[in-house]
């Protein structure tokens, strides 16, 4: 399958789309034509990695990676993605738990798929210099990418995170790897990390000399596998209850929510798509006013969603059009910090379930913005994007109790942490290569 840019460039094959991240014209790669799937072609007896491989196969048709797709899916979908019930008075509400991977956030799925595809492309190309993956992170992305690429031959990862601005546990997950992972704490904010990454990529000579690649959330290699869990969970609900699933997705850069739009467009039984944001309201404001007004991000309790200029909106507008058209297809609500707090406490008090601050925006939206009639008539799924134990500094004091820490996090916390603090300049980064 060919991939084209949202701004017209291309076509390129899937390998180029994955390795280059952004298109040459500054747009984002999308498939030239989305496949039309039929639910009859899938089976509930298949484990998710088999489902994933069937779902994704049209995108890999006739590419070098095609014969590897099953193995790639086996490496990426190797932990459970359960649907669990959440307490509700009317109707049906499920949580789609995407936080059982190695670093306890949904980003593990995309990062693992990206690493599995990139490492195969790199070994085919037999490049002697290692490929250097640059990742600027405000917390979860860097950990997922570091974990996914750790000890993969021919690659090294440079993680740039803002010094003193990630949680203690997040920092540990960014700095505990060693081997081919270089962790750098940048004196500055997340925006400084992102600016440094952009500066590196804008220098052609550096890109060639170090085989620089990006692992950020606009890479199609991260988006495509994210569509799988929407297709899969809607298919499971369809088989068990003959119902269409309606999703509420906690949203920052819109990678996760957009993947749901793709799954729906490809023919899966998906009804409404509701995007919950934190106090960064660029998306709900756009749907209200019709004006796209990106802005600086605001710090909130749901920090992985602190995005003022959600990049994947460009893909959503390419797929479904501008605000007037989008209004009939998506809804979006903003949730502030005190509402996040309130929701975490009330879910805990009512049913003992501990949700993370990001997931709390989705649950708040379900409880407060979905009309009662729609709650009764429709099956809702809130996407749970991270495990609460990643954010223990926020949650413990709120509920007076510590969420249980899963084994995979316990093991990482026991490893020594290693990183260097650098000034925000690209020479400081290059000195560490
Ligand atoms: C990244 C992240 C989000 C936001 O996802 P986007 O794809 O950027 O919209 C939400 N929750 C958690 C826990 C995350 O790590």
XYZ file of C-alpha atoms and ligand atoms in Angstrom:
448
model
C 0.000 0.000 0.000
C 1.137 3.544 -0.773
C 1.231 6.335 1.763
C 0.679 9.975 0.869
C 1.151 13.214 2.782
C -1.839 15.158 4.122
C -0.319 18.048 2.130
C 0.076 16.159 -1.126
C 3.639 14.713 -1.244
C 4.303 11.073 -1.990
C 3.440 8.360 -2.618
C 5.970 6.363 -0.599
C 5.947 2.767 0.651
C 5.242 1.875 4.272
C 8.933 1.441 5.096
C 9.773 4.992 4.026
C 6.710 6.325 5.823
C 7.849 4.667 9.051
C 11.537 5.564 8.789
C 11.018 9.212 7.830
C 8.292 10.066 10.340
C 7.089 13.321 8.777
C 6.537 13.747 5.023
C 8.968 15.869 2.974
C 6.379 18.659 2.630
C 5.865 18.877 6.395
C 2.565 16.954 6.262
C 1.733 13.637 7.888
C 1.634 10.289 6.116
C -1.711 8.559 5.655
C -2.597 5.448 3.617
C -3.601 6.375 0.052
C -6.777 4.325 0.513
C -8.126 2.731 3.690
C -9.092 -0.928 3.420
C -12.720 -1.938 3.902
C -12.805 -4.680 6.502
C -15.718 -7.023 7.099
C -16.286 -8.357 10.594
C -17.039 -11.785 9.096
C -13.392 -12.072 8.125
C -12.310 -12.056 11.755
C -12.708 -14.679 14.450
C -13.080 -14.361 18.205
C -11.021 -17.502 18.582
C -7.957 -15.700 17.302
C -5.556 -14.226 19.847
C -5.142 -10.469 19.459
C -1.807 -10.669 17.639
C -3.412 -12.829 14.928
C -6.343 -10.416 14.716
C -3.825 -7.549 14.480
C -1.908 -9.156 11.691
C -5.065 -9.740 9.629
C -6.295 -6.202 10.326
C -2.977 -4.598 9.338
C -2.070 -6.827 6.391
C -3.488 -4.524 3.632
C -1.064 -1.788 4.718
C 1.912 -4.118 4.351
C 0.807 -5.696 1.089
C 3.778 -6.149 -1.283
C 6.254 -4.537 1.132
C 9.476 -6.048 2.439
C 7.828 -6.297 5.866
C 4.806 -8.293 4.654
C 6.206 -11.747 5.497
C 7.344 -10.409 8.886
C 3.989 -8.945 9.890
C 2.848 -11.867 12.022
C 6.073 -11.871 14.019
C 5.929 -8.062 14.372
C 2.400 -8.311 15.791
C 3.429 -11.116 18.104
C 6.189 -8.914 19.550
C 3.943 -5.864 19.900
C 0.661 -7.377 21.140
C 2.138 -9.583 23.843
C 0.193 -8.358 26.853
C -3.544 -8.328 27.652
C -5.858 -5.467 26.566
C -8.942 -6.307 28.657
C -12.367 -4.693 28.696
C -13.579 -4.419 32.289
C -16.930 -3.200 33.618
C -17.197 0.029 35.536
C -19.952 0.671 38.018
C -22.892 2.553 36.506
C -26.548 3.034 37.341
C -27.833 3.054 33.792
C -26.527 1.444 30.667
C -23.225 -0.221 30.063
C -19.804 1.241 30.660
C -16.513 -0.536 30.075
C -12.921 0.472 30.544
C -10.553 -0.563 27.767
C -7.395 -1.125 29.814
C -4.380 -0.348 27.665
C -1.919 -0.177 30.548
C -0.674 -3.728 31.029
C 2.468 -3.348 28.904
C 6.079 -2.962 30.091
C 5.806 0.749 30.963
C 2.109 0.769 31.952
C 0.692 3.183 29.358
C -1.007 2.677 25.986
C 2.104 4.058 24.286
C 3.758 0.653 24.741
C 1.682 -0.760 21.880
C 2.724 1.834 19.298
C 6.320 1.971 20.522
C 6.732 -1.803 20.410
C 5.262 -2.007 16.926
C 7.517 0.821 15.755
C 10.610 -0.864 17.199
C 9.670 -4.217 15.681
C 9.208 -2.691 12.208
C 12.174 -0.283 12.330
C 14.660 -2.893 13.512
C 13.712 -5.186 10.605
C 14.070 -2.364 8.080
C 17.453 -1.434 9.577
C 18.800 -4.969 9.409
C 17.617 -5.308 5.782
C 19.421 -2.092 4.834
C 22.639 -3.311 6.497
C 23.666 0.151 7.658
C 26.969 0.024 9.541
C 26.363 3.091 11.749
C 23.639 2.574 14.318
C 20.320 4.286 13.646
C 19.737 6.954 16.281
C 16.177 7.388 17.450
C 15.536 10.770 19.005
C 12.632 11.074 21.383
C 11.582 14.229 23.214
C 9.253 13.296 26.029
C 7.175 14.747 28.830
C 7.076 11.302 30.455
C 5.279 8.299 28.982
C 6.513 8.287 25.376
C 10.203 8.189 26.278
C 9.753 5.238 28.616
C 7.729 3.241 26.085
C 10.222 3.940 23.288
C 13.277 3.202 25.467
C 11.744 -0.074 26.628
C 10.755 -1.087 23.092
C 14.194 -0.404 21.560
C 16.285 -1.560 24.517
C 19.019 -3.971 23.306
C 17.767 -3.976 19.711
C 20.924 -4.230 17.614
C 21.694 -1.472 15.123
C 19.737 1.096 17.122
C 20.338 3.568 19.875
C 17.817 5.858 21.518
C 18.413 9.365 22.821
C 15.725 10.316 25.342
C 15.370 14.055 26.017
C 13.277 14.940 29.045
C 12.855 18.198 30.971
C 14.915 18.186 34.178
C 12.747 18.132 37.300
C 9.457 18.161 35.379
C 8.579 14.497 35.191
C 7.324 12.436 38.117
C 9.833 10.416 40.137
C 8.587 7.113 38.771
C 8.396 8.456 35.241
C 12.010 9.640 35.528
C 13.098 6.239 36.733
C 11.409 4.615 33.746
C 13.290 7.010 31.451
C 16.711 6.424 32.953
C 16.973 2.789 34.073
C 17.880 1.106 30.774
C 21.579 1.536 29.966
C 23.042 -0.317 26.937
C 21.781 1.437 23.776
C 19.602 3.969 25.602
C 21.062 7.431 26.366
C 18.957 9.465 28.817
C 19.470 13.228 28.941
C 17.774 15.605 31.366
C 17.530 18.946 29.587
C 17.642 22.148 31.643
C 14.337 23.589 30.501
C 10.806 22.542 29.659
C 9.310 19.904 27.401
C 9.094 22.532 24.639
C 12.901 22.910 24.809
C 13.307 19.155 24.340
C 11.005 19.228 21.362
C 12.804 22.223 19.868
C 16.164 20.423 20.186
C 14.741 17.366 18.420
C 13.404 19.571 15.614
C 16.772 21.335 15.283
C 18.549 18.006 14.931
C 16.150 16.834 12.217
C 16.385 20.079 10.292
C 20.142 19.571 9.766
C 20.454 17.290 6.705
C 24.104 16.507 7.399
C 23.445 15.405 10.949
C 20.462 13.319 9.877
C 22.619 11.448 7.364
C 25.712 11.144 9.500
C 23.862 9.644 12.494
C 20.906 8.038 10.697
C 18.543 10.086 12.811
C 14.980 8.811 13.097
C 12.048 10.076 15.068
C 9.775 7.994 17.260
C 7.210 10.670 17.985
C 3.504 10.102 18.014
C 2.877 11.274 14.464
C 4.710 8.255 13.044
C 2.309 5.934 11.165
C 4.219 3.040 12.698
C 2.687 4.034 16.032
C -0.775 4.976 14.793
C -1.627 1.871 12.789
C -1.241 -0.599 15.674
C -3.335 1.710 17.870
C -6.287 1.199 15.521
C -6.094 -2.512 16.294
C -7.425 -2.268 19.851
C -10.435 -0.241 18.737
C -11.221 -2.747 16.013
C -10.665 -5.657 18.380
C -12.681 -4.350 21.339
C -15.592 -3.209 19.138
C -15.535 -6.615 17.468
C -15.647 -8.382 20.862
C -18.624 -6.287 21.999
C -20.324 -6.859 18.667
C -19.921 -10.633 18.961
C -21.019 -10.843 22.592
C -23.843 -8.261 22.686
C -24.549 -7.512 19.009
C -23.914 -3.864 19.849
C -21.972 -0.979 18.412
C -19.314 0.486 20.769
C -19.054 4.187 21.543
C -15.639 5.424 22.666
C -14.476 8.182 24.967
C -10.748 8.757 24.470
C -8.532 10.886 26.760
C -6.755 13.074 24.237
C -3.572 15.144 24.000
C -1.806 14.993 20.657
C -4.774 13.033 19.250
C -2.797 9.934 18.232
C -4.971 7.589 20.252
C -8.302 9.191 19.371
C -7.405 9.406 15.710
C -6.603 5.690 15.614
C -10.229 5.097 16.650
C -11.418 7.188 13.699
C -9.391 4.974 11.344
C -10.836 1.776 12.829
C -14.353 3.156 12.375
C -13.646 4.254 8.820
C -12.341 0.769 8.022
C -15.742 -0.689 8.821
C -15.680 -1.741 12.481
C -18.861 -1.432 14.602
C -17.984 1.888 16.220
C -20.627 4.548 16.931
C -19.705 7.790 18.609
C -16.186 9.077 19.150
C -15.848 11.498 22.057
C -12.503 13.156 22.836
C -11.934 14.208 26.436
C -9.171 16.752 26.967
C -7.720 18.286 30.109
C -7.714 22.079 30.476
C -5.846 22.345 27.161
C -8.975 23.015 25.113
C -7.763 23.568 21.561
C -9.939 20.740 20.187
C -13.273 21.494 21.922
C -12.788 25.197 21.128
C -12.238 24.359 17.468
C -15.454 22.325 17.296
C -17.323 25.209 18.962
C -15.930 28.119 16.987
C -14.698 26.552 13.764
C -11.372 28.339 14.234
C -8.217 26.279 14.647
C -6.223 28.148 17.273
C -3.197 26.208 18.547
C -1.673 27.692 21.684
C 0.984 27.113 24.331
C 0.296 24.129 26.547
C -0.914 24.517 30.129
C 0.382 22.280 32.929
C -2.310 19.961 34.358
C -2.620 16.820 36.491
C -3.055 14.778 33.295
C 0.393 15.848 32.117
C 0.729 13.431 29.184
C -2.188 15.316 27.617
C -0.684 18.795 28.045
C -0.726 19.618 24.354
C -1.812 22.983 22.963
C -1.233 22.161 19.293
C -2.435 18.592 18.697
C -0.536 17.424 15.594
C -2.863 14.652 14.537
C -5.744 17.069 13.979
C -4.227 17.496 10.530
C -4.972 13.825 9.843
C -8.485 14.025 11.273
C -9.339 17.033 9.088
C -7.859 15.231 6.097
C -10.081 12.208 6.841
C -13.351 13.817 7.898
C -13.140 17.503 6.933
C -13.327 20.813 8.756
C -15.229 21.776 11.911
C -18.733 21.821 10.344
C -18.304 18.271 9.079
C -16.401 17.117 12.126
C -19.147 18.234 14.505
C -21.448 15.494 13.262
C -18.733 12.871 13.752
C -16.932 13.747 16.971
C -17.618 15.541 20.213
C -15.053 16.915 22.611
C -15.181 18.078 26.221
C -12.557 19.673 28.431
C -12.055 18.575 32.050
C -10.158 20.722 34.564
C -7.871 19.643 37.413
C -10.452 19.869 40.177
C -12.839 17.743 38.106
C -10.041 15.206 37.562
C -9.480 15.044 41.312
C -13.181 14.749 42.001
C -13.518 11.863 39.551
C -10.546 9.901 40.888
C -11.943 10.179 44.412
C -15.532 9.363 43.528
C -14.640 6.260 41.482
C -12.494 5.069 44.356
C -15.168 5.753 46.956
C -17.960 4.171 44.926
C -16.297 1.048 43.637
C -12.698 0.918 44.862
C -11.383 1.355 41.305
C -8.313 3.611 41.083
C -7.995 5.435 37.766
C -5.101 7.587 36.544
C -5.569 11.351 35.981
C -5.766 10.886 32.187
C -8.374 8.155 32.369
C -10.255 10.354 34.855
C -10.953 12.919 32.106
C -12.712 10.198 30.107
C -14.732 8.885 33.045
C -15.694 12.446 34.010
C -16.930 13.056 30.466
C -19.018 9.891 30.574
C -20.570 10.768 33.933
C -21.220 14.458 33.175
C -21.456 15.108 29.435
C -23.193 12.076 27.951
C -26.994 12.496 28.038
C -28.853 9.907 30.155
C -30.750 8.605 27.164
C -27.483 7.860 25.357
C -26.137 6.186 28.482
C -29.169 3.881 28.556
C -29.268 3.130 24.850
C -25.615 2.729 24.012
C -22.607 0.729 25.140
C -19.823 3.100 26.142
C -16.132 2.365 26.391
C -13.765 4.730 28.187
C -10.148 4.207 27.191
C -7.886 3.760 30.238
C -4.561 5.101 29.016
C -2.202 4.508 31.962
C -1.964 2.587 35.218
C -2.621 4.704 38.292
C 0.586 3.545 40.028
C 2.622 5.604 37.544
C 1.196 8.714 39.170
C 1.396 7.760 42.819
C 2.529 11.266 43.909
C -0.793 12.634 42.685
C -3.044 9.773 43.674
C -1.779 8.554 47.065
C -2.511 11.792 48.943
C -5.913 12.080 47.252
C -7.304 8.721 48.255
C -5.042 8.009 51.234
C -4.052 4.733 49.685
C -1.410 3.495 47.330
C -2.487 1.814 44.091
C -0.847 -1.597 43.813
C 2.372 -1.453 41.812
C 2.451 -4.046 39.001
C 5.443 -6.385 38.825
C 6.860 -4.875 35.655
C 7.153 -1.463 37.337
C 8.583 -2.984 40.539
C 11.327 -4.637 38.497
C 12.220 -1.375 36.723
C 12.290 0.531 40.016
C 14.942 -1.868 41.288
C 17.324 -1.070 38.416
C 19.890 1.709 38.896
C 19.107 4.991 37.189
C 21.643 6.770 34.999
C 21.397 10.064 33.130
C 23.257 13.277 32.404
C 21.969 16.812 32.805
C 22.610 19.022 29.770
C 22.084 22.612 28.680
C 19.477 22.963 25.940
C 21.872 22.952 22.957
C 22.385 20.391 20.210
C 26.145 20.322 20.715
C 25.591 19.008 24.219
C 23.565 16.166 22.708
C 26.071 15.427 19.938
C 28.871 15.212 22.528
C 27.095 12.184 24.009
C 26.919 10.190 20.760
C 0.138 10.151 25.613
C -0.942 9.936 26.602
C -2.245 10.414 26.388
C -2.615 11.235 25.172
O -2.583 10.481 23.994
P -2.530 11.215 22.578
O -2.342 10.142 21.586
O -1.379 12.175 22.635
O -3.830 11.924 22.423
C -3.209 10.126 27.323
N -2.909 9.417 28.438
C -1.678 8.945 28.679
C -1.424 8.196 29.925
C -0.641 9.176 27.766
O 0.593 8.718 28.026
